[in-house]
Amino acid sequence: MKVAINITREALGGITTTNLSLLTHLHGSDVSFAGIELNPFRSFKAASIFRHLSPEWFSHHIVGICDYGLSDLLKKSKSLSDLEKHFKPIIEKVREILRKERPDIMLINGTYYVPWILSIACRKERIPVVLWYAGVLTKETSYFPKKDRKIMRDMERSVVRRASKIIFPSEICRQTVLEVVIDRNNVRDAVVIPNPISPVFTHADKLDFTVERRITFVGRFSRIKRPKKFIRIHELLKKAGWDHEAIMVTDFHTPKLRKKVPKSINVIPSMDPKALRTFYATQGLVICPSEFETFGNVPVEAACVGVPVLVNETMGCAQVFREANLSKFVIDFNDTKAVLQRVRELCGQAILAKQMNNLRKRVDVKYIAQEIVSILEKTRKERNV
C-alpha cells in the first residue's frame, strides 16, 4: 500500500513529531509513503529530519506557497469558494504530484488550509482520505474577524466531510469537533487513538538527574498555547518569594514577540528530539497552560523521560495522564492559586516507574502505527469494493 501524507519540518510542531515517529517506525515496511510539503517560505534549508528514510520508500515533494499568504487572500475573499479560486494553481500542482505518485490513500494531518488544499486535490483525483486530527481550526481562529472566522469554519467542515474516516487523538478533540465544528450525523467512521511518541522518549532508560525549581515552557509562541500564562505564573512565583529558574523553548516570528518575554526568563530555540530528551531530564517541571490542544506531545514526551508536568485539563493528553494514574499532572489553569500550589508540589518530584511505564505503553508508536495502518488498509479496501 502506498500512502500520501502531508509533512512539515517545524521542530516545535506536533504534526512534525507525530509524522516523524510514524514514518521512522514503518520505514522499510510494505507500506510506503509520498510526503507532500506545502512550504510557506521562499528560502529554507533541506529537511534533514527525513534523510534517514530511503528514497525508494519515501518520496518528498515540496511545493512553495510563499506567494499565497493566507491573510492576504482572506482579505480578497468573501467566501470559501473565493479562497479556493485563489489557491487553484497550488491545488493543481498537488494534483500533478498525486497523479505521478498514484497513492492508494491519503493520510491528512490537521485541519488548516494545507490539509484543506490536499483534501480538494484528493477529491478531484478520487483518492480516499483518512483525516488525522491535529488542531481544531474553529477554536484556533475564534479571535479572527467575523467573515474570516466563517471561512475558517467552513474550511474545517469541508475537510471533515471529505474524509472517509477520522482519527481523533483524544476524546476531548472528538467531542469538541462534534460540538463546535460539524453535526455529529455528518461525521463518518471515527476512532480515538493517542498520538504516537518517538522511541527516543518511550524506549530509552529513565534519566534520573532532575533539577529542583526549574520550570519550563516548550512550544510555539501562539495565542492558543498561552505562553503569557506561563510568564504570569513565573512572575507570581517570584513575587511570592519562591526562588526558581524559568526557561522557554520557543521560536519567535517577530522581534515584537521576543519583547513580550521578561529578561528573567531564559529563552532557548527549538532542538532535535535527542537534544530535547536530554533537556527535559534537566528540568524540574514542564508547564503546558494551553487553552486547548487536541493532544499535546510535549508534556507526554517529558513525562516519558521521567520529568513531572502540569497540563491544562482542556488538553487531549490529560486523558492518557489520568489513565496512567497521573491525575496530579492535570489541573484547571483558570484557578491560578491552585496552579501555583501544584507547581510548588510537583517541581523536582520523581515519577514512579510503574506510572511512567503505564504512560509509555499508551503512546508507544509500535502499537499505534499498527492501528493506523489497519485503518488505512480498511479504508482503501472499502473504497475499492
GROMACS .gro file of C-alpha atoms in nm:
model
  385
    1MET     CA    1   0.000   0.000   0.000
    2LYS     CA    2   0.121   0.348  -0.087
    3VAL     CA    3   0.014   0.636   0.135
    4ALA     CA    4   0.035   1.008   0.060
    5ILE     CA    5   0.088   1.221   0.371
    6ASN     CA    6   0.130   1.592   0.439
    7ILE     CA    7   0.455   1.668   0.618
    8THR     CA    8   0.609   1.970   0.791
    9ARG     CA    9   0.954   2.049   0.927
   10GLU     CA   10   0.873   2.276   1.223
   11ALA     CA   11   1.072   2.139   1.516
   12LEU     CA   12   0.808   2.251   1.769
   13GLY     CA   13   0.512   2.136   1.560
   14GLY     CA   14   0.303   1.842   1.674
   15ILE     CA   15   0.241   1.729   1.316
   16THR     CA   16   0.616   1.712   1.251
   17THR     CA   17   0.695   1.500   1.555
   18THR     CA   18   0.389   1.276   1.518
   19ASN     CA   19   0.452   1.204   1.150
   20LEU     CA   20   0.823   1.152   1.206
   21SER     CA   21   0.751   0.891   1.473
   22LEU     CA   22   0.512   0.707   1.240
   23LEU     CA   23   0.739   0.721   0.933
   24THR     CA   24   1.050   0.616   1.125
   25HIS     CA   25   0.874   0.316   1.278
   26LEU     CA   26   0.723   0.198   0.947
   27HIS     CA   27   1.040   0.264   0.745
   28GLY     CA   28   1.120  -0.030   0.519
   29SER     CA   29   0.779  -0.194   0.562
   30ASP     CA   30   0.544  -0.278   0.274
   31VAL     CA   31   0.358   0.048   0.346
   32SER     CA   32   0.545   0.319   0.153
   33PHE     CA   33   0.486   0.695   0.169
   34ALA     CA   34   0.481   1.000  -0.054
   35GLY     CA   35   0.532   1.313   0.156
   36ILE     CA   36   0.378   1.637   0.033
   37GLU     CA   37   0.505   1.957   0.191
   38LEU     CA   38   0.345   2.294   0.117
   39ASN     CA   39   0.615   2.530   0.236
   40PRO     CA   40   0.523   2.896   0.311
   41PHE     CA   41   0.881   3.027   0.291
   42ARG     CA   42   1.075   3.147  -0.012
   43SER     CA   43   1.404   3.018   0.124
   44PHE     CA   44   1.453   2.718   0.353
   45LYS     CA   45   1.709   2.457   0.450
   46ALA     CA   46   1.687   2.096   0.338
   47ALA     CA   47   1.458   1.882   0.555
   48SER     CA   48   1.735   1.687   0.728
   49ILE     CA   49   1.490   1.517   0.963
   50PHE     CA   50   1.377   1.291   0.675
   51ARG     CA   51   1.724   1.194   0.549
   52HIS     CA   52   1.721   0.858   0.724
   53LEU     CA   53   1.425   0.748   0.510
   54SER     CA   54   1.528   0.572   0.188
   55PRO     CA   55   1.409   0.748  -0.133
   56GLU     CA   56   1.275   0.417  -0.268
   57TRP     CA   57   1.036   0.400   0.027
   58PHE     CA   58   0.971   0.770   0.095
   59SER     CA   59   0.944   1.039  -0.174
   60HIS     CA   60   0.942   1.402  -0.065
   61HIS     CA   61   0.765   1.668  -0.272
   62ILE     CA   62   0.789   2.036  -0.181
   63VAL     CA   63   0.551   2.298  -0.319
   64GLY     CA   64   0.641   2.659  -0.246
   65ILE     CA   65   0.343   2.869  -0.144
   66CYS     CA   66   0.525   3.181  -0.025
   67ASP     CA   67   0.329   3.394  -0.275
   68TYR     CA   68  -0.003   3.265  -0.138
   69GLY     CA   69  -0.026   3.432   0.201
   70LEU     CA   70  -0.348   3.324   0.370
   71SER     CA   71  -0.413   3.656   0.545
   72ASP     CA   72  -0.383   3.848   0.217
   73LEU     CA   73  -0.606   3.605   0.029
   74LEU     CA   74  -0.867   3.614   0.305
   75LYS     CA   75  -0.896   3.990   0.253
   76LYS     CA   76  -0.976   3.926  -0.114
   77SER     CA   77  -1.228   3.650  -0.041
   78LYS     CA   78  -1.593   3.675   0.059
   79SER     CA   79  -1.640   3.301   0.091
   80LEU     CA   80  -1.455   2.970   0.097
   81SER     CA   81  -1.523   2.922  -0.275
   82ASP     CA   82  -1.348   3.253  -0.344
   83LEU     CA   83  -1.049   3.136  -0.143
   84GLU     CA   84  -1.041   2.809  -0.337
   85LYS     CA   85  -1.018   3.001  -0.664
   86HIS     CA   86  -0.713   3.191  -0.534
   87PHE     CA   87  -0.543   2.864  -0.440
   88LYS     CA   88  -0.630   2.688  -0.769
   89PRO     CA   89  -0.268   2.687  -0.902
   90ILE     CA   90  -0.148   2.516  -0.583
   91ILE     CA   91  -0.435   2.267  -0.591
   92GLU     CA   92  -0.345   2.178  -0.950
   93LYS     CA   93   0.021   2.133  -0.855
   94VAL     CA   94  -0.079   1.891  -0.578
   95ARG     CA   95  -0.298   1.703  -0.826
   96GLU     CA   96   0.007   1.663  -1.052
   97ILE     CA   97   0.201   1.508  -0.763
   98LEU     CA   98  -0.084   1.272  -0.681
   99ARG     CA   99  -0.110   1.161  -1.044
  100LYS     CA  100   0.264   1.097  -1.051
  101GLU     CA  101   0.278   0.908  -0.720
  102ARG     CA  102  -0.059   0.731  -0.755
  103PRO     CA  103  -0.112   0.666  -0.382
  104ASP     CA  104  -0.381   0.426  -0.267
  105ILE     CA  105  -0.492   0.662   0.007
  106MET     CA  106  -0.413   1.000   0.167
  107LEU     CA  107  -0.346   1.042   0.539
  108ILE     CA  108  -0.409   1.409   0.616
  109ASN     CA  109  -0.280   1.563   0.938
  110GLY     CA  110  -0.461   1.865   1.074
  111THR     CA  111  -0.745   2.088   0.957
  112TYR     CA  112  -0.579   2.413   0.845
  113TYR     CA  113  -0.552   2.546   0.490
  114VAL     CA  114  -0.282   2.298   0.379
  115PRO     CA  115  -0.495   1.992   0.469
  116TRP     CA  116  -0.789   2.172   0.304
  117ILE     CA  117  -0.593   2.213  -0.021
  118LEU     CA  118  -0.486   1.849  -0.012
  119SER     CA  119  -0.840   1.728   0.054
  120ILE     CA  120  -0.968   1.917  -0.252
  121ALA     CA  121  -0.694   1.769  -0.470
  122CYS     CA  122  -0.773   1.419  -0.340
  123ARG     CA  123  -1.142   1.461  -0.412
  124LYS     CA  124  -1.066   1.566  -0.771
  125GLU     CA  125  -0.827   1.271  -0.814
  126ARG     CA  126  -1.069   1.030  -0.642
  127ILE     CA  127  -0.823   0.933  -0.371
  128PRO     CA  128  -0.980   0.835  -0.036
  129VAL     CA  129  -0.883   1.042   0.267
  130VAL     CA  130  -0.827   0.946   0.631
  131LEU     CA  131  -0.822   1.262   0.843
  132TRP     CA  132  -0.585   1.254   1.141
  133TYR     CA  133  -0.699   1.547   1.351
  134ALA     CA  134  -0.439   1.796   1.478
  135GLY     CA  135  -0.581   2.124   1.600
  136VAL     CA  136  -0.946   2.233   1.585
  137LEU     CA  137  -0.939   2.520   1.337
  138THR     CA  138  -1.271   2.666   1.452
  139LYS     CA  139  -1.131   2.713   1.804
  140GLU     CA  140  -0.787   2.830   1.696
  141THR     CA  141  -0.934   3.106   1.476
  142SER     CA  142  -1.209   3.213   1.716
  143TYR     CA  143  -1.046   3.556   1.750
  144PHE     CA  144  -1.048   3.621   1.372
  145PRO     CA  145  -1.283   3.884   1.222
  146LYS     CA  146  -1.637   3.751   1.169
  147LYS     CA  147  -1.607   3.697   0.791
  148ASP     CA  148  -1.270   3.520   0.820
  149ARG     CA  149  -1.396   3.315   1.115
  150LYS     CA  150  -1.681   3.183   0.900
  151ILE     CA  151  -1.447   3.095   0.614
  152MET     CA  152  -1.219   2.904   0.853
  153ARG     CA  153  -1.512   2.713   0.999
  154ASP     CA  154  -1.640   2.628   0.651
  155MET     CA  155  -1.287   2.516   0.562
  156GLU     CA  156  -1.269   2.278   0.857
  157ARG     CA  157  -1.615   2.142   0.787
  158SER     CA  158  -1.525   2.073   0.424
  159VAL     CA  159  -1.214   1.876   0.523
  160VAL     CA  160  -1.418   1.667   0.768
  161ARG     CA  161  -1.685   1.595   0.505
  162ARG     CA  162  -1.426   1.475   0.253
  163ALA     CA  163  -1.276   1.223   0.496
  164SER     CA  164  -1.378   0.859   0.466
  165LYS     CA  165  -1.256   0.801   0.822
  166ILE     CA  166  -1.135   1.023   1.106
  167ILE     CA  167  -0.868   0.958   1.368
  168PHE     CA  168  -0.908   1.175   1.678
  169PRO     CA  169  -0.605   1.195   1.912
  170SER     CA  170  -0.828   1.232   2.218
  171GLU     CA  171  -1.187   1.216   2.338
  172ILE     CA  172  -1.173   1.591   2.409
  173CYS     CA  173  -1.091   1.651   2.044
  174ARG     CA  174  -1.375   1.426   1.924
  175GLN     CA  175  -1.632   1.591   2.150
  176THR     CA  176  -1.514   1.941   2.057
  177VAL     CA  177  -1.543   1.871   1.684
  178LEU     CA  178  -1.894   1.733   1.732
  179GLU     CA  179  -1.995   2.035   1.939
  180VAL     CA  180  -1.841   2.330   1.755
  181VAL     CA  181  -1.749   2.216   1.405
  182ILE     CA  182  -1.997   1.983   1.242
  183ASP     CA  183  -2.320   1.798   1.311
  184ARG     CA  184  -2.245   1.456   1.456
  185ASN     CA  185  -2.462   1.295   1.188
  186ASN     CA  186  -2.215   1.415   0.925
  187VAL     CA  187  -1.914   1.252   1.091
  188ARG     CA  188  -1.838   0.915   0.937
  189ASP     CA  189  -1.638   0.634   1.093
  190ALA     CA  190  -1.420   0.775   1.369
  191VAL     CA  191  -1.178   0.634   1.624
  192VAL     CA  192  -0.980   0.782   1.914
  193ILE     CA  193  -0.606   0.698   1.912
  194PRO     CA  194  -0.341   0.889   2.111
  195ASN     CA  195  -0.055   1.047   1.918
  196PRO     CA  196   0.248   0.817   1.887
  197ILE     CA  197   0.553   0.937   2.080
  198SER     CA  198   0.904   0.877   1.946
  199PRO     CA  199   1.103   0.584   2.093
  200VAL     CA  200   1.365   0.847   2.176
  201PHE     CA  201   1.137   0.922   2.473
  202THR     CA  202   0.946   0.596   2.529
  203HIS     CA  203   1.213   0.327   2.484
  204ALA     CA  204   1.515   0.488   2.645
  205ASP     CA  205   1.633   0.438   3.001
  206LYS     CA  206   1.496   0.683   3.253
  207LEU     CA  207   1.723   0.979   3.317
  208ASP     CA  208   1.722   1.050   3.690
  209PHE     CA  209   1.908   1.382   3.714
  210THR     CA  210   1.633   1.639   3.761
  211VAL     CA  211   1.691   1.990   3.889
  212GLU     CA  212   1.485   2.141   4.167
  213ARG     CA  213   1.288   2.458   4.098
  214ARG     CA  214   1.339   2.485   3.724
  215ILE     CA  215   1.013   2.537   3.535
  216THR     CA  216   0.985   2.518   3.157
  217PHE     CA  217   0.752   2.604   2.870
  218VAL     CA  218   0.807   2.424   2.536
  219GLY     CA  219   0.604   2.522   2.232
  220ARG     CA  220   0.510   2.779   1.971
  221PHE     CA  221   0.459   3.135   2.090
  222SER     CA  222   0.096   3.135   1.981
  223ARG     CA  223  -0.225   3.251   2.141
  224ILE     CA  224  -0.376   2.906   2.195
  225LYS     CA  225  -0.058   2.778   2.367
  226ARG     CA  226  -0.088   3.068   2.618
  227PRO     CA  227   0.283   3.140   2.675
  228LYS     CA  228   0.176   3.459   2.854
  229LYS     CA  229   0.011   3.238   3.116
  230PHE     CA  230   0.347   3.071   3.180
  231ILE     CA  231   0.511   3.412   3.210
  232ARG     CA  232   0.243   3.518   3.458
  233ILE     CA  233   0.297   3.205   3.668
  234HIS     CA  234   0.671   3.273   3.675
  235GLU     CA  235   0.616   3.634   3.785
  236LEU     CA  236   0.370   3.539   4.060
  237LEU     CA  237   0.607   3.273   4.196
  238LYS     CA  238   0.888   3.530   4.208
  239LYS     CA  239   0.660   3.779   4.382
  240ALA     CA  240   0.572   3.514   4.641
  241GLY     CA  241   0.942   3.459   4.710
  242TRP     CA  242   0.959   3.110   4.557
  243ASP     CA  243   1.312   3.107   4.414
  244HIS     CA  244   1.333   2.927   4.079
  245GLU     CA  245   1.467   2.936   3.723
  246ALA     CA  246   1.230   2.975   3.426
  247ILE     CA  247   1.302   2.864   3.069
  248MET     CA  248   1.106   2.890   2.744
  249VAL     CA  249   1.190   2.673   2.443
  250THR     CA  250   1.019   2.857   2.162
  251ASP     CA  251   1.069   3.030   1.828
  252PHE     CA  252   0.973   3.391   1.765
  253HIS     CA  253   0.846   3.502   1.426
  254THR     CA  254   0.892   3.872   1.503
  255PRO     CA  255   1.116   4.080   1.736
  256LYS     CA  256   0.794   4.220   1.883
  257LEU     CA  257   0.707   3.880   2.029
  258ARG     CA  258   1.052   3.844   2.183
  259LYS     CA  259   0.996   4.167   2.376
  260LYS     CA  260   0.694   4.011   2.546
  261VAL     CA  261   0.923   3.777   2.743
  262PRO     CA  262   1.088   3.928   3.054
  263LYS     CA  263   1.466   3.906   3.086
  264SER     CA  264   1.426   3.689   3.394
  265ILE     CA  265   1.322   3.402   3.162
  266ASN     CA  266   1.589   3.222   2.963
  267VAL     CA  267   1.476   3.168   2.601
  268ILE     CA  268   1.615   2.869   2.408
  269PRO     CA  269   1.548   2.785   2.039
  270SER     CA  270   1.393   2.455   1.931
  271MET     CA  271   1.609   2.142   1.917
  272ASP     CA  272   1.604   1.789   1.778
  273PRO     CA  273   1.437   1.503   1.973
  274LYS     CA  274   1.759   1.361   2.123
  275ALA     CA  275   1.871   1.701   2.248
  276LEU     CA  276   1.518   1.768   2.374
  277ARG     CA  277   1.518   1.444   2.572
  278THR     CA  278   1.840   1.543   2.749
  279PHE     CA  279   1.699   1.890   2.806
  280TYR     CA  280   1.377   1.757   2.960
  281ALA     CA  281   1.578   1.549   3.205
  282THR     CA  282   1.743   1.860   3.349
  283GLN     CA  283   1.411   2.032   3.422
  284GLY     CA  284   1.209   2.029   3.741
  285LEU     CA  285   0.867   2.075   3.581
  286VAL     CA  286   0.729   2.123   3.229
  287ILE     CA  287   0.424   2.352   3.231
  288CYS     CA  288   0.164   2.346   2.950
  289PRO     CA  289  -0.113   2.605   3.003
  290SER     CA  290  -0.263   2.572   2.653
  291GLU     CA  291  -0.619   2.695   2.619
  292PHE     CA  292  -0.696   2.384   2.411
  293GLU     CA  293  -0.497   2.113   2.236
  294THR     CA  294  -0.623   1.806   2.052
  295PHE     CA  295  -0.343   1.611   2.224
  296GLY     CA  296  -0.014   1.778   2.326
  297ASN     CA  297   0.303   1.580   2.254
  298VAL     CA  298   0.541   1.792   2.464
  299PRO     CA  299   0.417   1.703   2.816
  300VAL     CA  300   0.384   1.335   2.722
  301GLU     CA  301   0.742   1.329   2.591
  302ALA     CA  302   0.869   1.491   2.911
  303ALA     CA  303   0.676   1.255   3.138
  304CYS     CA  304   0.801   0.952   2.942
  305VAL     CA  305   1.154   1.068   3.027
  306GLY     CA  306   1.059   1.087   3.394
  307VAL     CA  307   1.000   1.459   3.435
  308PRO     CA  308   0.680   1.584   3.606
  309VAL     CA  309   0.447   1.801   3.401
  310LEU     CA  310   0.143   2.019   3.463
  311VAL     CA  311  -0.117   2.041   3.183
  312ASN     CA  312  -0.445   2.219   3.143
  313GLU     CA  313  -0.749   1.992   3.174
  314THR     CA  314  -0.858   2.109   2.826
  315MET     CA  315  -0.561   1.935   2.661
  316GLY     CA  316  -0.624   1.599   2.497
  317CYS     CA  317  -0.326   1.434   2.669
  318ALA     CA  318  -0.498   1.487   3.006
  319GLN     CA  319  -0.684   1.166   2.923
  320VAL     CA  320  -0.372   0.948   2.897
  321PHE     CA  321  -0.226   1.101   3.213
  322ARG     CA  322  -0.540   1.010   3.407
  323GLU     CA  323  -0.536   0.657   3.260
  324ALA     CA  324  -0.171   0.620   3.367
  325ASN     CA  325  -0.263   0.718   3.725
  326LEU     CA  326  -0.101   1.061   3.687
  327SER     CA  327  -0.408   1.277   3.753
  328LYS     CA  328  -0.199   1.514   3.966
  329PHE     CA  329  -0.042   1.633   3.639
  330VAL     CA  330  -0.380   1.772   3.525
  331ILE     CA  331  -0.535   2.095   3.654
  332ASP     CA  332  -0.768   2.380   3.560
  333PHE     CA  333  -0.532   2.665   3.470
  334ASN     CA  334  -0.808   2.919   3.534
  335ASP     CA  335  -0.756   2.854   3.905
  336THR     CA  336  -0.430   3.045   3.942
  337LYS     CA  337  -0.399   2.986   4.316
  338ALA     CA  338  -0.429   2.611   4.274
  339VAL     CA  339  -0.183   2.614   3.982
  340LEU     CA  340   0.082   2.797   4.186
  341GLN     CA  341   0.043   2.549   4.469
  342ARG     CA  342   0.064   2.249   4.234
  343VAL     CA  343   0.378   2.390   4.069
  344ARG     CA  344   0.547   2.405   4.409
  345GLU     CA  345   0.439   2.048   4.486
  346LEU     CA  346   0.541   1.889   4.156
  347CYS     CA  347   0.864   2.069   4.067
  348GLY     CA  348   1.153   1.823   4.101
  349GLN     CA  349   0.926   1.537   4.205
  350ALA     CA  350   1.002   1.186   4.071
  351ILE     CA  351   0.757   0.983   3.863
  352LEU     CA  352   0.713   0.624   3.980
  353ALA     CA  353   0.847   0.366   3.732
  354LYS     CA  354   0.508   0.192   3.718
  355GLN     CA  355   0.329   0.516   3.629
  356MET     CA  356   0.587   0.606   3.365
  357ASN     CA  357   0.561   0.259   3.205
  358ASN     CA  358   0.181   0.283   3.202
  359LEU     CA  359   0.209   0.610   3.013
  360ARG     CA  360   0.472   0.481   2.771
  361LYS     CA  361   0.256   0.183   2.671
  362ARG     CA  362  -0.036   0.409   2.585
  363VAL     CA  363   0.166   0.620   2.342
  364ASP     CA  364   0.409   0.358   2.204
  365VAL     CA  365   0.442   0.409   1.828
  366LYS     CA  366   0.471   0.032   1.775
  367TYR     CA  367   0.109  -0.027   1.873
  368ILE     CA  368  -0.036   0.298   1.743
  369ALA     CA  369   0.125   0.253   1.398
  370GLN     CA  370  -0.042  -0.089   1.370
  371GLU     CA  371  -0.382   0.065   1.440
  372ILE     CA  372  -0.331   0.346   1.189
  373VAL     CA  373  -0.212   0.109   0.914
  374SER     CA  374  -0.514  -0.113   0.982
  375ILE     CA  375  -0.747   0.187   0.939
  376LEU     CA  376  -0.574   0.288   0.615
  377GLU     CA  377  -0.597  -0.065   0.476
  378LYS     CA  378  -0.963  -0.098   0.569
  379THR     CA  379  -1.050   0.237   0.414
  380ARG     CA  380  -0.866   0.152   0.093
  381LYS     CA  381  -1.043  -0.183   0.060
  382GLU     CA  382  -1.386  -0.033   0.129
  383ARG     CA  383  -1.325   0.232  -0.138
  384ASN     CA  384  -1.230  -0.036  -0.395
  385VAL     CA  385  -1.534  -0.253  -0.329
   0.00000   0.00000   0.00000
